[in-house]
Each structure stands twice: as C-alpha cells, then as structure tokens.
Amino acid sequence: MELGRVGLVCVVALLLADLAAAAAEFDPYRVLGVGRSSSQADIKKAYKRLAREWHPDKNKDPGAEDKFIQISKAYEILSNEEKRANFDRYGDAGGSQGYSQHQQFHHFHEGFYFDESFFHFPFTSERRDSSDEKYLLHFSHYINDILPDSFKKPYLIKITSDWCFSCIHIEPVWKEVAQELEVLGVGIGVVHASYEMRLAHHLGAHSTPSILGLISGKITFFHSAVTPENLRHFVENLLPANLVEKITDKNYIHFLSKWKKENKPHVLLFDHMPVVPLLYKLTAFAYRDFLSFGYVYVGLRGAEELSRQYNINVYTPTMMVFKEHIDKPADVVQAREMKKQLIDDFLSQNKFLMVARLTNQQLFQELCPVKKSHRQRKHCVVLLTGDGDQFAEAYEAFLSFAVANTKDTLKFVHVYNARQPEFAEALLMDDDKYRGRSAVVILERRNNAGKIAYRTLEDAWQGSKEDSFILLDLLDQLRTDPGFLSSETVLADLNDELAPMFLIRWFYSTLDYISNCWDTLFHSNWREMMPLLSLLFSALFILFGTVIVQALSDSSDTRDSSPSEKEETATKTEKNNTSFSKESNSRMPKKGFVEVTELTDINYTSNLVRLRPGHMNVVLILSNSTKTALLQKFALEVYTFTGSSSLHFSFLNLDKHREWLEYLLEFAQDAAPIPNQYDKHFLERDYTGYVLALNGHKKYFCLFKPHRSGDEGGTLAASEDYDSSLHTEGRGKPSCSPGSRSIKNKLHKLSFWMERLLEGSLQRFYIPSWPALD
C-alpha cells in the first residue's frame, strides 16, 4: 500500500515537472516582443502588428499558422490582468496556481479529479486531430469564401476546443459523416474556438461541441443526438423543400412544357430509389438558377408510360436534359453509380437552352461574354421578335438554324421586343422595315460598360431558306473578316423580366424562417432565442402601454373641454398650420448649409446600427485640427444631395475613435491597406478626409479616399496615401492658410463619388457586425 502511494506521488511530481517545463518554454512577453512593464496599449499594438504579419491567410510561410496561434495565446494571457498576474507570479496563466502543493495532492489522492484548467497550455497544430486540419476555418476565410459559397451548397460546421471530452465522443461519427457528405457536395468546416473565438461568437456557438448548418447565409443549429442518420437528415432538411418535383405519367408533359415560361432546360433523373437521393437534391440546389429538376421513381406503377416513352433502363440510373423539344432529350447520361463529378460535367454543358431568351443582364453577360483576345472572340446571334403566334414560324426556323450551327464561339439567343424595348431600339434604330416583323443581329460585346459591335441583316427575318442561306454566308464572312461588324453602339442593361418571381421567392423564404423559429422553440436553445423573445415582448409592452396612455389622455381631454372650446381650438390650430406652411414654403435653406451631426457613442445605435433599411449614413473622418476646414468643404460637396431623405450626414473625430475606423478598414484591405510595422508612418497614418457611406441594415460600407493633386480619378490608389506634410501644414492654421486649402482639396470630387454611391456602382465592403464605438 505504501509502495502504491509512493508511486502515485512520483507520477504526480513528474507530471507537475512536465507542466512547469512546458509553461517555462512559452513566454508570452517574448512572443509579443514586449517587456514585463508594458502597458495594455503597448501589448495591444504589438499584438495587432504581429497578427497582421503572421495571419495564415496573408503569410504563406509554413510555420505561419503555429506562429499565429502562439501570438493569439500570448495576447489572451497578457490582455487579461488576472492571467497576466498568475503568469508573472507562477510562470503559468492557469487558475490552479493559487492552490498549494498539499491541496493539489489532496485532489489527486481523493478521487483523481483533474480540472481542465490544470492542463490548459498552448497546443501546436501537431496536437490537433489530423482529420480536422483540412477543414479548419479562419474568420476572414469564412467571411470571404464560405459565406458566399453557401448560396451554392450547404455547409456542416463543427465547433470544438481544447480538452473537450464530449468532442472526443462524437469524433468517430463526425469523421464518418463528414467524409460521406463531402463526396456528395456538402461543405465541411471545423472552428477551433480556442484560437478562433471571434468566429465562434460570430456563429453564435456558446458551448463546445456544437454542430451547425449554413445555407444561403442562414445558420441553423443541430440539436439531436449525434448519429449518422440524424446528421444526414439535418443536412437534408437545410435544403428548400421545392427543389425537385416528383414526376409521373400524369404530369411529365406539363413539367417539360414549362421550359418556355421558365426559360430553363429541364432535367429528369430516372432511378429505382423510392426517395430522391441526397446527391440529386444537392445538385438541384447548386444549379437552381439555370435548370429545373424532376425525379422519376421507375419502380412506381404510375411511371411505366414515361419509362417506355424514353426507353429507360430501369436497372441503371439515367439522367436526361430536355430543352426546346420535349419529345426527345437534348442529352443523356447513364451510369451504374452517379458520381458528383459526372453530374457536374454533364449539367455544366447543358445550362442553357439552344436559343435562350435574354431575360436579364446577368444572362446576357453569361451567354455573350466580353472578348478577352482575338482568339477568344465569342459572338451572339440575336433574334429580335414578338411573342405572339404570328412570330412562331420565324422562331422555329431560327431554332432549327441554331441547332445545326451552334459552336463554342457562337451562341444563339432571342429577345422579345415588347419586353426589352431599349435593347431592340438600339439595334434596329426604329427602322420601319422591321416594325411588326422579326430581325436578326450578329453582335460582339467589347466591354462591360455596354459597348458592342454589331451588324443587322438587311431584310427582316421570315424563316425562309433564303434567309438561312444569307445568315450562313454572313457567319462565314465573320470568321475571315475581323472588321465585318461595322456598326457600334452602347446598350443599356436589360430589364429583369423575372422580377415578379422575387415575391414568390420571398414568400417561401419567409415560410422557411417561420418554420425554423417554430422548431427552435421546441429545443433547449433558449439562449439563442432570448434576444428575439425579449424584442417581441418589449414591442408588445410598448404598443400596449402607448394605446392605454393615449386612450386615457383622450378621455380626460374630452371631459375637461367644452364643445365651444374645441371649436375655438381647432380654428386656431388651422390658422397656425396655414401660416406655418406659408412660412416654410417661403424659407429656403442657405446654399452650402448641411446638417452634419457628430457620431458619438450616444447616437451611434440610432444613427447607424438601427438605421432603417434603404438609409445610409455618410460619415466624414476628421480631427480636431482639420474640423473647420473639412466640414466647410464637405458641406459644399454634399449640398446637392441633401434632398434625399435616405441620406444622413455625420462626422467622426479621429482623435477619439481611431480604433473603430481601423477595425472597419481591415475589411477594405484592397482599397485602404493598413500599413505594417515597417511603415515609418504606422502610428501617424493620416485618415482625415476619408468618407464612409455606412449601410447599417445590410452591414456594408463604401469608401472614399482623399484626392491628391494631379490625380484625375478623385481618389488614391490602393498603395498610395495622401501626403502627410499637407496634414501637418494645416494643423492649427486658419481656414484661409495654404495648409487649409490643401486640407480642403482632400474632398475634391467627393460629389462625383456621391453620384456613384446613389447609382449603386461603388465597391461594397461587408462586415459581420458593427463594432462598438467606445
């Protein structure tokens, strides 16, 4: 018995010695390059500088990830006063240092209890599970890549952390399901909360392990037991319910005939599975903007005619694409086992109809791309026609010609003149010989601004053999004569003919959101639902209170005032309103007068975070020394835009809120790169004269950079900065000094930038959430 106790003491002593050695090897002061007497401001500056330098997304060094983890861990210790004091006193930042050795041994001897904080020391990437390495997500990678990609495929994300014993229990099931779903096309991600705390909080994960699904930018948490069946069912439920239509003998003709209304090819999968395979649902979600999908269960009694019509082998899965002709498929693929790569290759070659109708600008750009070189020239043959029965013969002849002559460098499309009048008038020049008749135009897009080169057939297109020979001869000349397209014009963007479908999509999205909230109420996820419930009950309380107070005040006024007094009061009010309206109409604002409020922590929430949809706050960045000069120039530049009720104007004092601005500019690295530690002006970077247009509802901003003299573009390039000497020259001088004039020149051509802002043509920088201003 004594020998056993002695052995236990030895084991504990060795373990403590190993932990002490590990703690001694890791010195957070050395990692951040600061002294033990450094202030929190110095520690924060050192951390930001090193984090930018060693972030894995920017630094391609093989050891960048491990270095970044060490930097994050060092900052986590030194930014917390308690952990920093523990490290200074005991050489470790854990919470168990306050125990004496006798107390520690007492815990080990009576029950062998090990607290997680006792083992909490920095881990390198070699200690992580190797199967999760390729799935690890960083915040910037999630915002820039994963979130946009979720509109094409769903993501299954696991939140884990160091020494999470529950994470170990679910690991075998996670590995199995992750490998299976990744092959089908589901995105897999792993967030290590110990090193990516910001991303974990952004996703709403307050505990580990957590599993969530991401699709179309919406996050849904997994609440069931972690089994392969439940995880597969969870991913399948993330997908919209109306992706794939069940097809039988009764409805297949109706389904295939919708190609003209939807302007899409239709895909049928014939398989012997009674339920739609998950792979097919994922494929339908990825290609839903280009194709419509149906599923035929060949074992069903009501599908015999359909299988016989298209000669289907019931023992082999078959996929068919139908375009303009529903009696026979345009393309077919058969395989004993449908793989994702096979399906993607098949569908990517059949995304459009043989003669697709141009219903919006995006479709026009995809079918008729801008030429990149002489070898990559692509031409479009456009049929400008009507949508009545009298144009059917001309359309059928054009379709037959397109089927016989389609090539990789030649696309055939058609446009309804009545639905795209500006497009038709630009190409036909309102010529009387084409009025009420069809016309054919050969065009080539020259740039993204709408410039094209084109040539119109001299006579109207009637679909005769002579018309076909003339068009074929023109296409032969096009291959040999680069100057064949002699006319040029600029086309406006096409109208979005399918815009009314937005209401239907919005209705389905609303139903999905309501059902998701309803399902969440029946799970133990009250922590996530508390903000929504609190907002709901607060709104009801305020509404109820307002109604009661209004009712009581109206009743008391009615009792206190006599009818004669009411009439007299109403007469006076009417007179006052009349005189006020006349006075308001006659009073015009002074030229150059703009109401500009300072953005502070008091009005920050109302002026930005809770800004109404469609409204934007245009914020000028200034300092105490440049305030007067910049505000005068700012008011003159934006005066003509003050009539818009959706624009608000504010200014931000750089001397008070520099960190808030630098946080936003981290999301606009291409337009406003933040300098590294080698920049001599790192701590004195001049942001005065920057203007940010903030959309509080959609969480994005547009950026205006100061004008430099001689720069015709109005803003600086990404790697340039405004001359700091101008800023220094302008400090403390009156507005009439040369320095003040130089400061005012920073906002030169701001009005042109404002015009582009209202047009919606400026680059937008999205952020996950608005930071606190304090």
PDB file of N, CA and C in Angstrom, residues 94-150:
ATOM      1  N   GLY A  94      -2.801  29.622 -15.818  1.00  0.00           N
ATOM      2  CA  GLY A  94      -3.967  28.874 -15.389  1.00  0.00           C
ATOM      3  C   GLY A  94      -4.503  29.354 -14.060  1.00  0.00           C
ATOM      4  N   GLY A  95      -5.696  28.889 -13.710  1.00  0.00           N
ATOM      5  CA  GLY A  95      -6.331  29.321 -12.470  1.00  0.00           C
ATOM      6  C   GLY A  95      -6.000  28.449 -11.293  1.00  0.00           C
ATOM      7  N   SER A  96      -5.181  27.411 -11.430  1.00  0.00           N
ATOM      8  CA  SER A  96      -4.909  26.481 -10.339  1.00  0.00           C
ATOM      9  C   SER A  96      -3.652  26.811  -9.581  1.00  0.00           C
ATOM     10  N   GLN A  97      -2.952  27.914  -9.932  1.00  0.00           N
ATOM     11  CA  GLN A  97      -1.698  28.207  -9.280  1.00  0.00           C
ATOM     12  C   GLN A  97      -1.903  28.626  -7.842  1.00  0.00           C
ATOM     13  N   GLY A  98      -3.064  29.142  -7.506  1.00  0.00           N
ATOM     14  CA  GLY A  98      -3.289  29.611  -6.150  1.00  0.00           C
ATOM     15  C   GLY A  98      -3.336  28.479  -5.141  1.00  0.00           C
ATOM     16  N   TYR A  99      -3.526  27.223  -5.599  1.00  0.00           N
ATOM     17  CA  TYR A  99      -3.557  26.101  -4.681  1.00  0.00           C
ATOM     18  C   TYR A  99      -2.155  25.768  -4.209  1.00  0.00           C
ATOM     19  N   SER A 100      -2.061  25.343  -3.039  1.00  0.00           N
ATOM     20  CA  SER A 100      -0.776  24.862  -2.542  1.00  0.00           C
ATOM     21  C   SER A 100      -0.536  23.455  -3.039  1.00  0.00           C
ATOM     22  N   GLN A 101       0.684  22.990  -2.902  1.00  0.00           N
ATOM     23  CA  GLN A 101       1.009  21.636  -3.344  1.00  0.00           C
ATOM     24  C   GLN A 101       0.229  20.606  -2.552  1.00  0.00           C
ATOM     25  N   HIS A 102      -0.009  20.886  -1.284  1.00  0.00           N
ATOM     26  CA  HIS A 102      -0.766  19.942  -0.475  1.00  0.00           C
ATOM     27  C   HIS A 102      -2.191  19.820  -0.986  1.00  0.00           C
ATOM     28  N   GLN A 103      -2.806  20.972  -1.369  1.00  0.00           N
ATOM     29  CA  GLN A 103      -4.172  20.938  -1.896  1.00  0.00           C
ATOM     30  C   GLN A 103      -4.225  20.214  -3.216  1.00  0.00           C
ATOM     31  N   GLN A 104      -3.206  20.399  -4.065  1.00  0.00           N
ATOM     32  CA  GLN A 104      -3.189  19.698  -5.346  1.00  0.00           C
ATOM     33  C   GLN A 104      -3.095  18.196  -5.119  1.00  0.00           C
ATOM     34  N   PHE A 105      -2.225  17.785  -4.248  1.00  0.00           N
ATOM     35  CA  PHE A 105      -2.079  16.349  -3.990  1.00  0.00           C
ATOM     36  C   PHE A 105      -3.352  15.782  -3.390  1.00  0.00           C
ATOM     37  N   HIS A 106      -4.040  16.577  -2.571  1.00  0.00           N
ATOM     38  CA  HIS A 106      -5.285  16.124  -1.973  1.00  0.00           C
ATOM     39  C   HIS A 106      -6.321  15.810  -3.050  1.00  0.00           C
ATOM     40  N   HIS A 107      -6.380  16.636  -4.086  1.00  0.00           N
ATOM     41  CA  HIS A 107      -7.315  16.383  -5.195  1.00  0.00           C
ATOM     42  C   HIS A 107      -6.936  15.108  -5.928  1.00  0.00           C
ATOM     43  N   PHE A 108      -5.655  14.905  -6.179  1.00  0.00           N
ATOM     44  CA  PHE A 108      -5.240  13.720  -6.910  1.00  0.00           C
ATOM     45  C   PHE A 108      -5.493  12.457  -6.088  1.00  0.00           C
ATOM     46  N   HIS A 109      -5.277  12.527  -4.794  1.00  0.00           N
ATOM     47  CA  HIS A 109      -5.364  11.326  -3.969  1.00  0.00           C
ATOM     48  C   HIS A 109      -6.804  10.910  -3.739  1.00  0.00           C
ATOM     49  N   GLU A 110      -7.707  11.888  -3.563  1.00  0.00           N
ATOM     50  CA  GLU A 110      -9.080  11.560  -3.252  1.00  0.00           C
ATOM     51  C   GLU A 110      -9.966  11.735  -4.483  1.00  0.00           C
ATOM     52  N   GLY A 111      -9.959  10.765  -5.348  1.00  0.00           N
ATOM     53  CA  GLY A 111     -10.859  10.734  -6.499  1.00  0.00           C
ATOM     54  C   GLY A 111     -10.177  11.022  -7.809  1.00  0.00           C
ATOM     55  N   PHE A 112      -8.879  11.433  -7.830  1.00  0.00           N
ATOM     56  CA  PHE A 112      -8.134  11.679  -9.067  1.00  0.00           C
ATOM     57  C   PHE A 112      -8.887  12.655  -9.960  1.00  0.00           C
ATOM     58  N   TYR A 113      -9.312  13.771  -9.387  1.00  0.00           N
ATOM     59  CA  TYR A 113     -10.040  14.780 -10.157  1.00  0.00           C
ATOM     60  C   TYR A 113      -9.039  15.701 -10.853  1.00  0.00           C
ATOM     61  N   PHE A 114      -9.188  15.861 -12.181  1.00  0.00           N
ATOM     62  CA  PHE A 114      -8.303  16.734 -12.974  1.00  0.00           C
ATOM     63  C   PHE A 114      -9.148  17.866 -13.532  1.00  0.00           C
ATOM     64  N   ASP A 115      -8.872  19.084 -13.133  1.00  0.00           N
ATOM     65  CA  ASP A 115      -9.561  20.244 -13.693  1.00  0.00           C
ATOM     66  C   ASP A 115      -8.984  20.579 -15.064  1.00  0.00           C
ATOM     67  N   GLU A 116      -9.848  21.007 -16.007  1.00  0.00           N
ATOM     68  CA  GLU A 116      -9.378  21.288 -17.363  1.00  0.00           C
ATOM     69  C   GLU A 116      -8.351  22.412 -17.387  1.00  0.00           C
ATOM     70  N   SER A 117      -8.498  23.384 -16.478  1.00  0.00           N
ATOM     71  CA  SER A 117      -7.556  24.492 -16.480  1.00  0.00           C
ATOM     72  C   SER A 117      -6.160  24.051 -16.087  1.00  0.00           C
ATOM     73  N   PHE A 118      -6.065  22.894 -15.375  1.00  0.00           N
ATOM     74  CA  PHE A 118      -4.758  22.392 -14.958  1.00  0.00           C
ATOM     75  C   PHE A 118      -3.916  22.001 -16.155  1.00  0.00           C
ATOM     76  N   PHE A 119      -4.585  21.508 -17.221  1.00  0.00           N
ATOM     77  CA  PHE A 119      -3.880  21.052 -18.412  1.00  0.00           C
ATOM     78  C   PHE A 119      -3.887  22.089 -19.519  1.00  0.00           C
ATOM     79  N   HIS A 120      -4.369  23.270 -19.260  1.00  0.00           N
ATOM     80  CA  HIS A 120      -4.552  24.248 -20.339  1.00  0.00           C
ATOM     81  C   HIS A 120      -3.235  24.959 -20.624  1.00  0.00           C
ATOM     82  N   PHE A 121      -2.539  24.506 -21.659  1.00  0.00           N
ATOM     83  CA  PHE A 121      -1.327  25.186 -22.105  1.00  0.00           C
ATOM     84  C   PHE A 121      -1.320  25.154 -23.618  1.00  0.00           C
ATOM     85  N   PRO A 122      -0.514  25.990 -24.263  1.00  0.00           N
ATOM     86  CA  PRO A 122      -0.593  26.142 -25.719  1.00  0.00           C
ATOM     87  C   PRO A 122      -0.346  24.833 -26.444  1.00  0.00           C
ATOM     88  N   PHE A 123      -1.153  24.621 -27.466  1.00  0.00           N
ATOM     89  CA  PHE A 123      -1.006  23.433 -28.298  1.00  0.00           C
ATOM     90  C   PHE A 123      -0.545  23.863 -29.671  1.00  0.00           C
ATOM     91  N   THR A 124       0.301  23.098 -30.274  1.00  0.00           N
ATOM     92  CA  THR A 124       0.685  23.319 -31.657  1.00  0.00           C
ATOM     93  C   THR A 124      -0.264  22.564 -32.544  1.00  0.00           C
ATOM     94  N   SER A 125      -0.160  22.796 -33.834  1.00  0.00           N
ATOM     95  CA  SER A 125      -1.069  22.147 -34.768  1.00  0.00           C
ATOM     96  C   SER A 125      -0.864  20.648 -34.801  1.00  0.00           C
ATOM     97  N   GLU A 126       0.293  20.148 -34.342  1.00  0.00           N
ATOM     98  CA  GLU A 126       0.541  18.720 -34.361  1.00  0.00           C
ATOM     99  C   GLU A 126      -0.313  17.997 -33.334  1.00  0.00           C
ATOM    100  N   ARG A 127      -0.801  18.697 -32.291  1.00  0.00           N
ATOM    101  CA  ARG A 127      -1.597  18.078 -31.264  1.00  0.00           C
ATOM    102  C   ARG A 127      -3.070  17.980 -31.666  1.00  0.00           C
ATOM    103  N   ARG A 128      -3.494  18.684 -32.692  1.00  0.00           N
ATOM    104  CA  ARG A 128      -4.883  18.622 -33.113  1.00  0.00           C
ATOM    105  C   ARG A 128      -5.162  17.318 -33.853  1.00  0.00           C
ATOM    106  N   ASP A 129      -6.446  17.047 -34.012  1.00  0.00           N
ATOM    107  CA  ASP A 129      -6.832  15.874 -34.782  1.00  0.00           C
ATOM    108  C   ASP A 129      -6.473  16.104 -36.247  1.00  0.00           C
ATOM    109  N   SER A 130      -5.701  15.214 -36.798  1.00  0.00           N
ATOM    110  CA  SER A 130      -5.226  15.405 -38.171  1.00  0.00           C
ATOM    111  C   SER A 130      -6.361  15.409 -39.175  1.00  0.00           C
ATOM    112  N   SER A 131      -7.469  14.721 -38.884  1.00  0.00           N
ATOM    113  CA  SER A 131      -8.585  14.673 -39.835  1.00  0.00           C
ATOM    114  C   SER A 131      -9.294  16.016 -39.954  1.00  0.00           C
ATOM    115  N   ASP A 132      -9.158  16.892 -38.947  1.00  0.00           N
ATOM    116  CA  ASP A 132      -9.815  18.194 -38.979  1.00  0.00           C
ATOM    117  C   ASP A 132      -8.948  19.283 -39.583  1.00  0.00           C
ATOM    118  N   GLU A 133      -7.687  18.987 -39.853  1.00  0.00           N
ATOM    119  CA  GLU A 133      -6.761  20.021 -40.308  1.00  0.00           C
ATOM    120  C   GLU A 133      -7.240  20.700 -41.591  1.00  0.00           C
ATOM    121  N   LYS A 134      -7.662  19.904 -42.561  1.00  0.00           N
ATOM    122  CA  LYS A 134      -8.028  20.492 -43.857  1.00  0.00           C
ATOM    123  C   LYS A 134      -9.363  21.224 -43.814  1.00  0.00           C
ATOM    124  N   TYR A 135     -10.128  21.045 -42.722  1.00  0.00           N
ATOM    125  CA  TYR A 135     -11.427  21.706 -42.619  1.00  0.00           C
ATOM    126  C   TYR A 135     -11.398  22.950 -41.738  1.00  0.00           C
ATOM    127  N   LEU A 136     -10.247  23.288 -41.133  1.00  0.00           N
ATOM    128  CA  LEU A 136     -10.186  24.404 -40.191  1.00  0.00           C
ATOM    129  C   LEU A 136     -10.549  25.725 -40.882  1.00  0.00           C
ATOM    130  N   LEU A 137     -11.350  26.531 -40.214  1.00  0.00           N
ATOM    131  CA  LEU A 137     -11.816  27.798 -40.764  1.00  0.00           C
ATOM    132  C   LEU A 137     -11.243  28.953 -39.950  1.00  0.00           C
ATOM    133  N   HIS A 138     -10.845  30.020 -40.644  1.00  0.00           N
ATOM    134  CA  HIS A 138     -10.473  31.274 -40.017  1.00  0.00           C
ATOM    135  C   HIS A 138     -11.549  32.308 -40.336  1.00  0.00           C
ATOM    136  N   PHE A 139     -11.571  33.371 -39.572  1.00  0.00           N
ATOM    137  CA  PHE A 139     -12.652  34.349 -39.700  1.00  0.00           C
ATOM    138  C   PHE A 139     -12.706  34.950 -41.101  1.00  0.00           C
ATOM    139  N   SER A 140     -11.575  35.390 -41.610  1.00  0.00           N
ATOM    140  CA  SER A 140     -11.568  36.021 -42.937  1.00  0.00           C
ATOM    141  C   SER A 140     -11.926  35.012 -44.027  1.00  0.00           C
ATOM    142  N   HIS A 141     -11.466  33.779 -43.880  1.00  0.00           N
ATOM    143  CA  HIS A 141     -11.802  32.731 -44.849  1.00  0.00           C
ATOM    144  C   HIS A 141     -13.303  32.467 -44.845  1.00  0.00           C
ATOM    145  N   TYR A 142     -13.907  32.488 -43.656  1.00  0.00           N
ATOM    146  CA  TYR A 142     -15.349  32.263 -43.557  1.00  0.00           C
ATOM    147  C   TYR A 142     -16.126  33.398 -44.223  1.00  0.00           C
ATOM    148  N   ILE A 143     -15.734  34.658 -43.934  1.00  0.00           N
ATOM    149  CA  ILE A 143     -16.473  35.807 -44.457  1.00  0.00           C
ATOM    150  C   ILE A 143     -16.316  35.923 -45.969  1.00  0.00           C
ATOM    151  N   ASN A 144     -15.095  35.712 -46.472  1.00  0.00           N
ATOM    152  CA  ASN A 144     -14.813  35.974 -47.889  1.00  0.00           C
ATOM    153  C   ASN A 144     -15.142  34.795 -48.795  1.00  0.00           C
ATOM    154  N   ASP A 145     -15.057  33.564 -48.290  1.00  0.00           N
ATOM    155  CA  ASP A 145     -15.213  32.390 -49.154  1.00  0.00           C
ATOM    156  C   ASP A 145     -16.417  31.524 -48.777  1.00  0.00           C
ATOM    157  N   ILE A 146     -16.482  31.110 -47.517  1.00  0.00           N
ATOM    158  CA  ILE A 146     -17.505  30.149 -47.108  1.00  0.00           C
ATOM    159  C   ILE A 146     -18.899  30.757 -47.190  1.00  0.00           C
ATOM    160  N   LEU A 147     -19.059  31.972 -46.670  1.00  0.00           N
ATOM    161  CA  LEU A 147     -20.387  32.594 -46.658  1.00  0.00           C
ATOM    162  C   LEU A 147     -20.948  32.794 -48.066  1.00  0.00           C
ATOM    163  N   PRO A 148     -20.199  33.352 -49.034  1.00  0.00           N
ATOM    164  CA  PRO A 148     -20.751  33.445 -50.400  1.00  0.00           C
ATOM    165  C   PRO A 148     -20.997  32.081 -51.029  1.00  0.00           C
ATOM    166  N   ASP A 149     -20.133  31.098 -50.715  1.00  0.00           N
ATOM    167  CA  ASP A 149     -20.285  29.774 -51.316  1.00  0.00           C
ATOM    168  C   ASP A 149     -21.495  29.025 -50.774  1.00  0.00           C
ATOM    169  N   SER A 150     -22.025  29.473 -49.613  1.00  0.00           N
ATOM    170  CA  SER A 150     -23.181  28.790 -49.029  1.00  0.00           C
ATOM    171  C   SER A 150     -24.445  28.989 -49.860  1.00  0.00           C
TER     172      SER A 150
END
